[in-house]
mmCIF file of C-alpha atoms in Angstrom:
data_model
loop_
_atom_site.group_PDB
_atom_site.id
_atom_site.type_symbol
_atom_site.label_atom_id
_atom_site.label_comp_id
_atom_site.label_asym_id
_atom_site.label_seq_id
_atom_site.Cartn_x
_atom_site.Cartn_y
_atom_site.Cartn_z
ATOM 1 C CA ASP W 899 192.162 -91.503 67.790
ATOM 2 C CA ILE W 900 192.403 -92.947 64.285
ATOM 3 C CA GLN W 901 190.456 -96.188 64.053
ATOM 4 C CA MET W 902 191.849 -98.908 61.819
ATOM 5 C CA THR W 903 189.195 -101.314 60.570
ATOM 6 C CA GLN W 904 190.735 -104.484 59.222
ATOM 7 C CA SER W 905 188.884 -107.170 57.294
ATOM 8 C CA PRO W 906 188.305 -109.992 57.220
ATOM 9 C CA SER W 907 189.052 -111.097 60.782
ATOM 10 C CA SER W 908 189.892 -114.541 59.430
ATOM 11 C CA LEU W 909 189.971 -116.367 56.146
ATOM 12 C CA SER W 910 190.584 -119.890 54.927
ATOM 13 C CA ALA W 911 192.799 -120.399 51.910
ATOM 14 C CA SER W 912 194.869 -123.003 50.113
ATOM 15 C CA VAL W 913 198.479 -122.969 49.011
ATOM 16 C CA GLY W 914 198.665 -121.074 45.738
ATOM 17 C CA ASP W 915 195.635 -118.894 46.437
ATOM 18 C CA ARG W 916 195.667 -115.138 46.069
ATOM 19 C CA VAL W 917 194.824 -113.523 49.405
ATOM 20 C CA THR W 918 193.708 -109.950 49.993
ATOM 21 C CA ILE W 919 193.392 -108.199 53.352
ATOM 22 C CA THR W 920 192.185 -104.644 53.779
ATOM 23 C CA CYS W 921 192.570 -101.890 56.340
ATOM 24 C CA ARG W 922 190.466 -98.759 56.399
ATOM 25 C CA ALA W 923 191.487 -95.718 58.407
ATOM 26 C CA SER W 924 188.895 -93.447 59.985
ATOM 27 C CA GLN W 925 190.741 -90.434 58.568
ATOM 28 C CA ASP W 926 193.397 -89.662 55.995
ATOM 29 C CA ILE W 927 196.749 -91.157 56.988
ATOM 30 C CA ARG W 928 198.479 -90.554 53.638
ATOM 31 C CA SER W 929 200.804 -93.547 53.241
ATOM 32 C CA ASP W 930 201.754 -93.854 56.925
ATOM 33 C CA LEU W 931 200.840 -97.517 57.185
ATOM 34 C CA GLY W 932 202.701 -100.762 57.677
ATOM 35 C CA TRP W 933 201.704 -104.414 57.376
ATOM 36 C CA TYR W 934 203.033 -107.091 59.707
ATOM 37 C CA GLN W 935 202.961 -110.848 60.060
ATOM 38 C CA ARG W 936 202.793 -112.624 63.394
ATOM 39 C CA LYS W 937 203.255 -116.293 64.157
ATOM 40 C CA PRO W 938 202.989 -118.021 67.555
ATOM 41 C CA GLY W 939 206.252 -117.910 69.457
ATOM 42 C CA GLN W 940 207.857 -115.462 67.031
ATOM 43 C CA ALA W 941 208.377 -111.721 67.011
ATOM 44 C CA PRO W 942 206.031 -109.801 64.716
ATOM 45 C CA ARG W 943 207.693 -109.211 61.361
ATOM 46 C CA ARG W 944 207.232 -106.144 59.183
ATOM 47 C CA LEU W 945 206.299 -106.938 55.584
ATOM 48 C CA ILE W 946 205.390 -103.586 54.062
ATOM 49 C CA PHE W 947 206.208 -99.993 55.020
ATOM 50 C CA SER W 948 204.796 -96.711 53.791
ATOM 51 C CA ALA W 949 201.805 -98.573 52.354
ATOM 52 C CA PHE W 950 203.526 -100.254 49.419
ATOM 53 C CA ASN W 951 207.272 -100.665 50.051
ATOM 54 C CA LEU W 952 208.586 -104.175 50.635
ATOM 55 C CA HIS W 953 210.654 -104.577 53.809
ATOM 56 C CA ASN W 954 214.158 -106.055 53.379
ATOM 57 C CA GLY W 955 214.111 -109.783 52.758
ATOM 58 C CA VAL W 956 210.343 -110.097 52.351
ATOM 59 C CA PRO W 957 209.307 -112.267 49.393
ATOM 60 C CA SER W 958 207.919 -110.456 46.383
ATOM 61 C CA ARG W 959 204.620 -112.369 46.592
ATOM 62 C CA PHE W 960 203.685 -109.839 49.281
ATOM 63 C CA SER W 961 202.548 -106.441 48.092
ATOM 64 C CA GLY W 962 200.787 -103.435 49.517
ATOM 65 C CA SER W 963 198.691 -100.703 47.993
ATOM 66 C CA GLY W 964 196.534 -97.773 48.947
ATOM 67 C CA PHE W 965 196.711 -94.167 50.085
ATOM 68 C CA GLY W 966 194.647 -91.978 52.337
ATOM 69 C CA THR W 967 192.115 -94.215 54.041
ATOM 70 C CA ASP W 968 191.993 -97.517 52.160
ATOM 71 C CA PHE W 969 194.843 -100.007 52.085
ATOM 72 C CA THR W 970 195.357 -103.549 50.889
ATOM 73 C CA LEU W 971 197.845 -106.315 51.567
ATOM 74 C CA THR W 972 197.996 -108.956 48.858
ATOM 75 C CA ILE W 973 199.718 -112.317 48.881
ATOM 76 C CA SER W 974 199.856 -113.314 45.249
ATOM 77 C CA SER W 975 200.385 -117.043 45.753
ATOM 78 C CA LEU W 976 199.982 -118.262 49.320
ATOM 79 C CA GLN W 977 202.769 -120.499 50.616
ATOM 80 C CA THR W 978 202.758 -122.881 53.568
ATOM 81 C CA GLU W 979 204.840 -120.505 55.650
ATOM 82 C CA ASP W 980 202.313 -117.698 55.110
ATOM 83 C CA PHE W 981 199.644 -119.207 57.359
ATOM 84 C CA ALA W 982 199.770 -116.633 60.133
ATOM 85 C CA THR W 983 198.057 -113.551 61.497
ATOM 86 C CA TYR W 984 198.463 -110.228 59.678
ATOM 87 C CA PHE W 985 197.843 -106.758 61.028
ATOM 88 C CA CYS W 986 198.159 -103.165 59.904
ATOM 89 C CA LEU W 987 199.533 -100.230 61.872
ATOM 90 C CA GLN W 988 199.121 -96.497 61.254
ATOM 91 C CA HIS W 989 201.845 -94.099 62.357
ATOM 92 C CA ASN W 990 200.419 -90.867 60.975
ATOM 93 C CA THR W 991 199.231 -89.514 64.313
ATOM 94 C CA TYR W 992 199.551 -90.378 67.979
ATOM 95 C CA PRO W 993 198.314 -92.645 69.318
ATOM 96 C CA VAL W 994 199.671 -95.225 66.905
ATOM 97 C CA THR W 995 196.811 -97.628 66.244
ATOM 98 C CA PHE W 996 196.415 -101.129 64.881
ATOM 99 C CA GLY W 997 193.997 -103.158 62.865
ATOM 100 C CA GLN W 998 192.329 -106.017 64.705
ATOM 101 C CA GLY W 999 194.251 -108.643 62.751
ATOM 102 C CA THR W 1000 193.439 -111.242 60.105
ATOM 103 C CA GLU W 1001 194.126 -114.911 60.727
ATOM 104 C CA VAL W 1002 194.942 -116.777 57.523
ATOM 105 C CA GLN W 1003 194.028 -120.427 58.056
ATOM 106 C CA VAL W 1004 194.414 -123.595 56.054
ATOM 107 C CA LYS W 1005 191.324 -124.386 54.028
ATOM 108 C CA GLU V 963 220.621 -109.074 62.324
ATOM 109 C CA VAL V 964 218.518 -106.905 64.608
ATOM 110 C CA GLN V 965 217.700 -108.535 67.921
ATOM 111 C CA LEU V 966 215.566 -107.227 70.756
ATOM 112 C CA VAL V 967 215.372 -109.067 74.066
ATOM 113 C CA GLU V 968 212.826 -108.001 76.652
ATOM 114 C CA SER V 969 212.983 -108.911 80.317
ATOM 115 C CA GLY V 970 211.481 -107.949 83.653
ATOM 116 C CA GLY V 971 207.968 -109.269 83.293
ATOM 117 C CA GLY V 972 206.153 -111.238 85.945
ATOM 118 C CA LEU V 973 203.174 -111.546 88.228
ATOM 119 C CA VAL V 974 202.360 -108.576 90.442
ATOM 120 C CA LYS V 975 199.403 -107.389 92.498
ATOM 121 C CA PRO V 976 197.248 -104.395 91.565
ATOM 122 C CA GLY V 977 198.925 -101.162 92.611
ATOM 123 C CA GLU V 978 202.423 -102.596 92.443
ATOM 124 C CA SER V 979 205.252 -101.619 90.098
ATOM 125 C CA LEU V 980 207.392 -103.379 87.525
ATOM 126 C CA ARG V 981 210.291 -102.337 85.308
ATOM 127 C CA LEU V 982 210.687 -103.805 81.850
ATOM 128 C CA SER V 983 213.997 -103.777 79.997
ATOM 129 C CA CYS V 984 214.903 -104.329 76.371
ATOM 130 C CA VAL V 985 218.411 -104.818 75.039
ATOM 131 C CA VAL V 986 218.901 -104.178 71.338
ATOM 132 C CA SER V 987 221.710 -105.374 69.079
ATOM 133 C CA GLY V 988 222.498 -105.142 65.380
ATOM 134 C CA PHE V 989 220.860 -101.717 65.176
ATOM 135 C CA SER V 990 221.954 -98.085 65.431
ATOM 136 C CA PHE V 991 220.155 -97.718 68.738
ATOM 137 C CA SER V 992 221.371 -94.245 69.673
ATOM 138 C CA SER V 993 220.081 -92.680 66.426
ATOM 139 C CA ASN V 994 216.579 -94.070 66.349
ATOM 140 C CA GLY V 995 213.270 -93.854 68.142
ATOM 141 C CA MET V 996 212.052 -96.753 70.251
ATOM 142 C CA ASN V 997 208.649 -98.009 71.261
ATOM 143 C CA TRP V 998 206.667 -100.209 73.616
ATOM 144 C CA VAL V 999 203.571 -101.994 72.322
ATOM 145 C CA ARG V 1000 201.393 -104.420 74.249
ATOM 146 C CA GLN V 1001 198.943 -107.175 73.414
ATOM 147 C CA THR V 1002 196.135 -107.441 75.936
ATOM 148 C CA PRO V 1003 193.120 -109.760 76.018
ATOM 149 C CA GLY V 1004 190.771 -106.794 76.179
ATOM 150 C CA LYS V 1005 192.147 -104.489 73.491
ATOM 151 C CA GLY V 1006 194.375 -106.538 71.229
ATOM 152 C CA LEU V 1007 197.490 -104.709 70.073
ATOM 153 C CA GLU V 1008 197.899 -101.341 71.760
ATOM 154 C CA TRP V 1009 200.685 -98.826 71.414
ATOM 155 C CA VAL V 1010 202.003 -97.855 74.848
ATOM 156 C CA SER V 1011 204.830 -95.368 74.507
ATOM 157 C CA SER V 1012 207.573 -93.997 72.255
ATOM 158 C CA ILE V 1013 210.823 -92.174 72.936
ATOM 159 C CA SER V 1014 213.120 -90.204 70.662
ATOM 160 C CA ALA V 1015 216.809 -90.962 70.251
ATOM 161 C CA SER V 1016 217.865 -88.212 72.651
ATOM 162 C CA SER V 1017 215.006 -88.936 75.081
ATOM 163 C CA TYR V 1018 213.797 -85.371 74.529
ATOM 164 C CA ASN V 1019 210.478 -86.423 73.020
ATOM 165 C CA VAL V 1020 208.329 -88.996 74.789
ATOM 166 C CA HIS V 1021 204.752 -89.966 74.072
ATOM 167 C CA TYR V 1022 202.265 -92.110 75.970
ATOM 168 C CA ALA V 1023 198.907 -93.713 75.424
ATOM 169 C CA ASP V 1024 196.191 -92.064 77.507
ATOM 170 C CA SER V 1025 195.640 -95.361 79.311
ATOM 171 C CA VAL V 1026 199.150 -95.329 80.822
ATOM 172 C CA ARG V 1027 200.065 -91.646 81.002
ATOM 173 C CA GLY V 1028 201.018 -90.695 84.548
ATOM 174 C CA ARG V 1029 201.640 -94.305 85.554
ATOM 175 C CA PHE V 1030 204.257 -95.514 83.045
ATOM 176 C CA THR V 1031 207.627 -93.934 82.259
ATOM 177 C CA ILE V 1032 209.708 -94.762 79.208
ATOM 178 C CA SER V 1033 213.456 -94.221 79.246
ATOM 179 C CA ARG V 1034 216.595 -95.378 77.480
ATOM 180 C CA ASP V 1035 220.333 -95.756 77.987
ATOM 181 C CA ASN V 1036 222.083 -95.262 74.667
ATOM 182 C CA ASP V 1037 225.427 -96.371 76.096
ATOM 183 C CA LYS V 1038 223.908 -99.756 76.901
ATOM 184 C CA ASN V 1039 221.582 -100.052 73.893
ATOM 185 C CA SER V 1040 218.749 -100.457 76.354
ATOM 186 C CA LEU V 1041 215.137 -99.347 76.559
ATOM 187 C CA PHE V 1042 213.076 -99.352 79.724
ATOM 188 C CA LEU V 1043 209.483 -99.089 80.798
ATOM 189 C CA HIS V 1044 208.788 -98.348 84.433
ATOM 190 C CA MET V 1045 205.211 -99.266 85.221
ATOM 191 C CA SER V 1046 203.575 -98.167 88.446
ATOM 192 C CA ASP V 1047 200.077 -98.421 89.921
ATOM 193 C CA LEU V 1048 199.505 -101.488 87.771
ATOM 194 C CA ARG V 1049 195.957 -102.582 87.026
ATOM 195 C CA ALA V 1050 194.447 -105.842 85.860
ATOM 196 C CA GLU V 1051 193.853 -104.329 82.426
ATOM 197 C CA ASP V 1052 197.614 -103.764 82.054
ATOM 198 C CA SER V 1053 198.104 -107.536 81.882
ATOM 199 C CA GLY V 1054 199.454 -108.761 78.591
ATOM 200 C CA ILE V 1055 202.523 -109.275 76.465
ATOM 201 C CA TYR V 1056 204.769 -106.221 76.187
ATOM 202 C CA TYR V 1057 206.854 -105.805 73.052
ATOM 203 C CA CYS V 1058 209.874 -103.609 72.541
ATOM 204 C CA ALA V 1059 210.072 -102.295 68.970
ATOM 205 C CA THR V 1060 212.451 -100.160 66.956
ATOM 206 C CA SER V 1061 211.789 -97.294 64.583
ATOM 207 C CA PRO V 1062 213.893 -96.856 61.419
ATOM 208 C CA PHE V 1063 214.579 -93.218 62.225
ATOM 209 C CA ASP V 1064 214.108 -90.732 65.036
ATOM 210 C CA LEU V 1065 210.744 -89.439 66.087
ATOM 211 C CA VAL V 1066 209.808 -85.879 66.949
ATOM 212 C CA VAL V 1067 206.245 -84.601 67.120
ATOM 213 C CA VAL V 1068 204.726 -87.215 64.842
ATOM 214 C CA PRO V 1069 205.234 -90.959 65.167
ATOM 215 C CA ALA V 1070 207.954 -92.829 63.343
ATOM 216 C CA PRO V 1071 207.187 -96.182 61.732
ATOM 217 C CA ILE V 1072 207.802 -99.349 63.695
ATOM 218 C CA ASP V 1073 210.006 -101.979 62.116
ATOM 219 C CA TYR V 1074 211.665 -104.635 64.312
ATOM 220 C CA TRP V 1075 210.001 -106.254 67.315
ATOM 221 C CA GLY V 1076 211.128 -108.433 70.181
ATOM 222 C CA LEU V 1077 209.468 -111.657 71.284
ATOM 223 C CA GLY V 1078 207.721 -109.877 74.123
ATOM 224 C CA VAL V 1079 207.532 -110.320 77.869
ATOM 225 C CA LEU V 1080 204.487 -111.321 79.888
ATOM 226 C CA VAL V 1081 203.076 -109.040 82.565
ATOM 227 C CA SER V 1082 200.294 -110.356 84.772
ATOM 228 C CA VAL V 1083 198.494 -108.165 87.287
ATOM 229 C CA SER V 1084 196.285 -110.098 89.660
ATOM 230 C CA SER V 1085 195.448 -110.199 93.328
#
């Protein structure tokens, strides 16, 4: 199975901060990676697909980068509504696997 | 707007069965792959199963293969997960999720998710 190592597991930030979250795959997954946001009581929401493409309706302050084994989600200027948990997902090979998640908390 | 509504969860005893359903709207259901993902206390987010648009290709996590069966009814825009021989470690929130295109041998991405349904397995 492909292991997805996500870091950090949590971070504290303020509105306006630049936030970076990383996922590392245990083997080459090309660009077969998505980033998602999850809030309590809501369905998980896809932010980024194929490593760097913005999902429909997602604000441009979110961006993704990377290829192969190392990937990054960046929030350029954190907004109040961005305090949430973020996770990555690889769909290169079965079984589909997930990062452990990053909780973005208010500093 | 894509909407997914799961149902069928509940409290069951070890060894019992349960059938989850998911109704999808606002989406070309019959053309796309579908998935079940679960969130468990022990393993976090875990992919459970995927099914192709025609139901020809199905895939399962090792942890559920032989006990769970995924199926779909394209006429009713519905996805199902029949779970048998349930174990305590199967407890968690089960999410139905769409893929933006069909899947064959390799996985398709996952895009839209439902709110999830709670499954509890306890004696």
